[in-house]
Amino acid sequence: MTATNPAMTALAHSWSALSLLHGRIESSVERALQTRHRLSAREYALLDVLSRQHDGEGGHLQMRQVAESVVLSQSATTRLVTRLEDRGLLARYLCPTDRRGIYTNVSDDGLRLLEEARPTHNTALREALDQAAAEPVLAPLVHAVEQLQGGDRPA
């Protein structure tokens, strides 16, 4: 019989709680976005990230940066971009200073859909966090997420 390291057990339980919180939030957001806007949570995240680009220096993201932002591999991000481009929500174009670079911008239709979906996303997120906050094991994690914003719980 081997002894169990209490610190590692506690760490594993904490990781499990964090994973549970993430799964619940993602599931709630996914359900709401799919039902109301025919968008997945990843599609919403991609549109959101790309909508924040600007024309100034460093304003356009490389595909690697986009992939990191939406927590996908570069190949999965490329497939996601292609799906949204096929739906007319994104457009790709060559970088004006480096013809090897390809940028992706959100189309007007994509911006409209994003703005329509934002309240749904935010409501589903808030509701999932509120539900999780009622559970003792998840409440500290919810508090930590809210503190990352630099303030108290939004109204």
PDB file of C-alpha atoms in Angstrom:
ATOM      1  CA  MET A   1       0.000   0.000   0.000  1.00  0.00           C
ATOM      2  CA  THR A   2       1.326   3.441  -0.846  1.00  0.00           C
ATOM      3  CA  ALA A   3       0.723   6.602   1.103  1.00  0.00           C
ATOM      4  CA  THR A   4      -1.278   9.335  -0.592  1.00  0.00           C
ATOM      5  CA  ASN A   5       0.346  12.743  -0.671  1.00  0.00           C
ATOM      6  CA  PRO A   6      -2.238  15.110   0.880  1.00  0.00           C
ATOM      7  CA  ALA A   7      -0.923  18.113  -1.057  1.00  0.00           C
ATOM      8  CA  MET A   8      -1.276  16.285  -4.368  1.00  0.00           C
ATOM      9  CA  THR A   9      -4.739  15.047  -3.430  1.00  0.00           C
ATOM     10  CA  ALA A  10      -5.819  18.598  -2.597  1.00  0.00           C
ATOM     11  CA  LEU A  11      -4.313  19.845  -5.862  1.00  0.00           C
ATOM     12  CA  ALA A  12      -6.174  17.157  -7.821  1.00  0.00           C
ATOM     13  CA  HIS A  13      -9.452  18.072  -6.107  1.00  0.00           C
ATOM     14  CA  SER A  14      -8.890  21.757  -6.884  1.00  0.00           C
ATOM     15  CA  TRP A  15      -8.152  20.982 -10.513  1.00  0.00           C
ATOM     16  CA  SER A  16     -11.278  18.837 -10.674  1.00  0.00           C
ATOM     17  CA  ALA A  17     -13.376  21.726  -9.304  1.00  0.00           C
ATOM     18  CA  LEU A  18     -11.880  24.146 -11.822  1.00  0.00           C
ATOM     19  CA  SER A  19     -12.579  21.709 -14.635  1.00  0.00           C
ATOM     20  CA  LEU A  20     -16.149  21.265 -13.404  1.00  0.00           C
ATOM     21  CA  LEU A  21     -16.708  25.046 -13.308  1.00  0.00           C
ATOM     22  CA  HIS A  22     -15.312  25.477 -16.812  1.00  0.00           C
ATOM     23  CA  GLY A  23     -17.436  22.653 -18.183  1.00  0.00           C
ATOM     24  CA  ARG A  24     -20.628  24.014 -16.674  1.00  0.00           C
ATOM     25  CA  ILE A  25     -20.000  27.528 -17.932  1.00  0.00           C
ATOM     26  CA  GLU A  26     -19.073  26.381 -21.415  1.00  0.00           C
ATOM     27  CA  SER A  27     -22.091  24.081 -21.605  1.00  0.00           C
ATOM     28  CA  SER A  28     -24.471  26.830 -20.489  1.00  0.00           C
ATOM     29  CA  VAL A  29     -23.030  29.407 -22.870  1.00  0.00           C
ATOM     30  CA  GLU A  30     -22.952  26.910 -25.742  1.00  0.00           C
ATOM     31  CA  ARG A  31     -26.601  25.956 -25.252  1.00  0.00           C
ATOM     32  CA  ALA A  32     -27.769  29.575 -25.132  1.00  0.00           C
ATOM     33  CA  LEU A  33     -25.746  30.699 -28.163  1.00  0.00           C
ATOM     34  CA  GLN A  34     -26.746  27.689 -30.264  1.00  0.00           C
ATOM     35  CA  THR A  35     -30.427  28.053 -29.387  1.00  0.00           C
ATOM     36  CA  ARG A  36     -30.719  31.777 -30.014  1.00  0.00           C
ATOM     37  CA  HIS A  37     -28.039  32.554 -32.601  1.00  0.00           C
ATOM     38  CA  ARG A  38     -26.849  29.301 -34.216  1.00  0.00           C
ATOM     39  CA  LEU A  39     -23.349  30.041 -32.901  1.00  0.00           C
ATOM     40  CA  SER A  40     -21.070  27.785 -30.929  1.00  0.00           C
ATOM     41  CA  ALA A  41     -19.169  29.145 -27.945  1.00  0.00           C
ATOM     42  CA  ARG A  42     -15.918  28.817 -29.957  1.00  0.00           C
ATOM     43  CA  GLU A  43     -17.424  30.684 -32.923  1.00  0.00           C
ATOM     44  CA  TYR A  44     -18.569  33.457 -30.599  1.00  0.00           C
ATOM     45  CA  ALA A  45     -15.106  33.624 -29.004  1.00  0.00           C
ATOM     46  CA  LEU A  46     -13.439  33.821 -32.409  1.00  0.00           C
ATOM     47  CA  LEU A  47     -15.745  36.602 -33.608  1.00  0.00           C
ATOM     48  CA  ASP A  48     -15.186  38.455 -30.344  1.00  0.00           C
ATOM     49  CA  VAL A  49     -11.384  38.195 -30.534  1.00  0.00           C
ATOM     50  CA  LEU A  50     -11.253  39.234 -34.181  1.00  0.00           C
ATOM     51  CA  SER A  51     -13.677  42.124 -33.639  1.00  0.00           C
ATOM     52  CA  ARG A  52     -11.183  43.683 -31.221  1.00  0.00           C
ATOM     53  CA  GLN A  53      -8.468  44.056 -33.870  1.00  0.00           C
ATOM     54  CA  HIS A  54      -7.535  47.511 -35.078  1.00  0.00           C
ATOM     55  CA  ASP A  55      -5.564  49.063 -37.922  1.00  0.00           C
ATOM     56  CA  GLY A  56      -2.757  50.467 -35.784  1.00  0.00           C
ATOM     57  CA  GLU A  57       0.592  48.811 -35.205  1.00  0.00           C
ATOM     58  CA  GLY A  58       0.154  45.318 -33.839  1.00  0.00           C
ATOM     59  CA  GLY A  59      -3.579  45.637 -34.347  1.00  0.00           C
ATOM     60  CA  HIS A  60      -4.081  42.561 -36.492  1.00  0.00           C
ATOM     61  CA  LEU A  61      -3.547  39.143 -35.031  1.00  0.00           C
ATOM     62  CA  GLN A  62      -1.641  36.359 -36.695  1.00  0.00           C
ATOM     63  CA  MET A  63      -3.427  33.018 -36.858  1.00  0.00           C
ATOM     64  CA  ARG A  64      -1.156  31.707 -34.080  1.00  0.00           C
ATOM     65  CA  GLN A  65      -2.290  34.555 -31.809  1.00  0.00           C
ATOM     66  CA  VAL A  66      -5.936  33.959 -32.696  1.00  0.00           C
ATOM     67  CA  ALA A  67      -5.518  30.239 -31.917  1.00  0.00           C
ATOM     68  CA  GLU A  68      -4.030  31.058 -28.516  1.00  0.00           C
ATOM     69  CA  SER A  69      -6.858  33.495 -27.790  1.00  0.00           C
ATOM     70  CA  VAL A  70      -9.603  30.959 -28.474  1.00  0.00           C
ATOM     71  CA  VAL A  71      -7.628  28.035 -26.966  1.00  0.00           C
ATOM     72  CA  LEU A  72      -7.523  25.903 -30.108  1.00  0.00           C
ATOM     73  CA  SER A  73      -4.749  24.455 -32.238  1.00  0.00           C
ATOM     74  CA  GLN A  74      -3.801  26.448 -35.322  1.00  0.00           C
ATOM     75  CA  SER A  75      -5.359  23.825 -37.597  1.00  0.00           C
ATOM     76  CA  ALA A  76      -8.630  23.804 -35.615  1.00  0.00           C
ATOM     77  CA  THR A  77      -8.659  27.611 -35.682  1.00  0.00           C
ATOM     78  CA  THR A  78      -8.147  27.609 -39.447  1.00  0.00           C
ATOM     79  CA  ARG A  79     -11.087  25.204 -39.868  1.00  0.00           C
ATOM     80  CA  LEU A  80     -13.212  27.418 -37.616  1.00  0.00           C
ATOM     81  CA  VAL A  81     -12.250  30.526 -39.605  1.00  0.00           C
ATOM     82  CA  THR A  82     -13.145  28.719 -42.837  1.00  0.00           C
ATOM     83  CA  ARG A  83     -16.585  27.728 -41.487  1.00  0.00           C
ATOM     84  CA  LEU A  84     -17.337  31.300 -40.432  1.00  0.00           C
ATOM     85  CA  GLU A  85     -15.987  32.643 -43.710  1.00  0.00           C
ATOM     86  CA  ASP A  86     -18.299  30.240 -45.586  1.00  0.00           C
ATOM     87  CA  ARG A  87     -21.206  31.702 -43.589  1.00  0.00           C
ATOM     88  CA  GLY A  88     -20.165  35.224 -44.600  1.00  0.00           C
ATOM     89  CA  LEU A  89     -19.202  36.215 -41.039  1.00  0.00           C
ATOM     90  CA  LEU A  90     -15.460  36.629 -41.708  1.00  0.00           C
ATOM     91  CA  ALA A  91     -13.270  37.700 -44.612  1.00  0.00           C
ATOM     92  CA  ARG A  92      -9.575  36.979 -45.197  1.00  0.00           C
ATOM     93  CA  TYR A  93      -7.121  39.222 -47.011  1.00  0.00           C
ATOM     94  CA  LEU A  94      -3.379  39.435 -47.646  1.00  0.00           C
ATOM     95  CA  CYS A  95      -1.251  41.483 -45.285  1.00  0.00           C
ATOM     96  CA  PRO A  96      -0.285  44.673 -47.147  1.00  0.00           C
ATOM     97  CA  THR A  97       3.315  44.586 -45.842  1.00  0.00           C
ATOM     98  CA  ASP A  98       3.969  40.829 -46.001  1.00  0.00           C
ATOM     99  CA  ARG A  99       2.275  38.975 -48.851  1.00  0.00           C
ATOM    100  CA  ARG A 100       2.786  35.686 -47.001  1.00  0.00           C
ATOM    101  CA  GLY A 101       0.604  36.871 -44.113  1.00  0.00           C
ATOM    102  CA  ILE A 102      -3.157  36.478 -44.168  1.00  0.00           C
ATOM    103  CA  TYR A 103      -5.406  38.503 -41.910  1.00  0.00           C
ATOM    104  CA  THR A 104      -8.980  37.768 -40.969  1.00  0.00           C
ATOM    105  CA  ASN A 105     -11.585  40.447 -40.292  1.00  0.00           C
ATOM    106  CA  VAL A 106     -15.141  40.157 -39.074  1.00  0.00           C
ATOM    107  CA  SER A 107     -17.632  41.115 -41.798  1.00  0.00           C
ATOM    108  CA  ASP A 108     -20.532  43.484 -41.211  1.00  0.00           C
ATOM    109  CA  ASP A 109     -22.842  40.450 -40.902  1.00  0.00           C
ATOM    110  CA  GLY A 110     -20.429  38.938 -38.384  1.00  0.00           C
ATOM    111  CA  LEU A 111     -20.355  42.144 -36.345  1.00  0.00           C
ATOM    112  CA  ARG A 112     -24.153  42.287 -36.349  1.00  0.00           C
ATOM    113  CA  LEU A 113     -24.430  38.673 -35.202  1.00  0.00           C
ATOM    114  CA  LEU A 114     -21.799  39.224 -32.531  1.00  0.00           C
ATOM    115  CA  GLU A 115     -23.650  42.245 -31.145  1.00  0.00           C
ATOM    116  CA  GLU A 116     -26.933  40.316 -31.167  1.00  0.00           C
ATOM    117  CA  ALA A 117     -25.273  37.370 -29.408  1.00  0.00           C
ATOM    118  CA  ARG A 118     -23.302  39.350 -26.809  1.00  0.00           C
ATOM    119  CA  PRO A 119     -26.231  39.814 -24.358  1.00  0.00           C
ATOM    120  CA  THR A 120     -27.086  36.104 -24.667  1.00  0.00           C
ATOM    121  CA  HIS A 121     -23.470  35.167 -23.970  1.00  0.00           C
ATOM    122  CA  ASN A 122     -23.173  37.533 -21.005  1.00  0.00           C
ATOM    123  CA  THR A 123     -26.488  36.419 -19.477  1.00  0.00           C
ATOM    124  CA  ALA A 124     -25.635  32.727 -19.822  1.00  0.00           C
ATOM    125  CA  LEU A 125     -22.205  33.364 -18.313  1.00  0.00           C
ATOM    126  CA  ARG A 126     -23.654  35.303 -15.371  1.00  0.00           C
ATOM    127  CA  GLU A 127     -26.318  32.656 -14.725  1.00  0.00           C
ATOM    128  CA  ALA A 128     -23.755  29.835 -14.827  1.00  0.00           C
ATOM    129  CA  LEU A 129     -21.482  31.705 -12.412  1.00  0.00           C
ATOM    130  CA  ASP A 130     -24.389  32.464 -10.070  1.00  0.00           C
ATOM    131  CA  GLN A 131     -25.417  28.803 -10.006  1.00  0.00           C
ATOM    132  CA  ALA A 132     -21.840  27.710  -9.360  1.00  0.00           C
ATOM    133  CA  ALA A 133     -21.425  30.294  -6.588  1.00  0.00           C
ATOM    134  CA  ALA A 134     -24.158  28.500  -4.638  1.00  0.00           C
ATOM    135  CA  GLU A 135     -21.950  25.392  -4.386  1.00  0.00           C
ATOM    136  CA  PRO A 136     -19.331  25.541  -1.633  1.00  0.00           C
ATOM    137  CA  VAL A 137     -16.631  23.803  -3.653  1.00  0.00           C
ATOM    138  CA  LEU A 138     -17.090  26.150  -6.640  1.00  0.00           C
ATOM    139  CA  ALA A 139     -17.820  29.424  -4.837  1.00  0.00           C
ATOM    140  CA  PRO A 140     -14.136  30.331  -4.259  1.00  0.00           C
ATOM    141  CA  LEU A 141     -13.405  29.786  -7.945  1.00  0.00           C
ATOM    142  CA  VAL A 142     -16.323  31.989  -8.975  1.00  0.00           C
ATOM    143  CA  HIS A 143     -15.036  34.662  -6.617  1.00  0.00           C
ATOM    144  CA  ALA A 144     -11.557  34.360  -8.149  1.00  0.00           C
ATOM    145  CA  VAL A 145     -12.967  34.730 -11.675  1.00  0.00           C
ATOM    146  CA  GLU A 146     -14.889  37.821 -10.639  1.00  0.00           C
ATOM    147  CA  GLN A 147     -11.817  39.304  -8.992  1.00  0.00           C
ATOM    148  CA  LEU A 148      -9.815  38.897 -12.208  1.00  0.00           C
ATOM    149  CA  GLN A 149     -11.967  41.680 -13.633  1.00  0.00           C
ATOM    150  CA  GLY A 150     -10.513  43.954 -10.993  1.00  0.00           C
ATOM    151  CA  GLY A 151     -13.713  44.521  -9.130  1.00  0.00           C
ATOM    152  CA  ASP A 152     -16.706  43.134  -7.402  1.00  0.00           C
ATOM    153  CA  ARG A 153     -19.434  41.084  -8.985  1.00  0.00           C
ATOM    154  CA  PRO A 154     -21.161  42.984 -11.780  1.00  0.00           C
ATOM    155  CA  ALA A 155     -24.819  43.823 -11.313  1.00  0.00           C
TER     156      ALA A 155
END
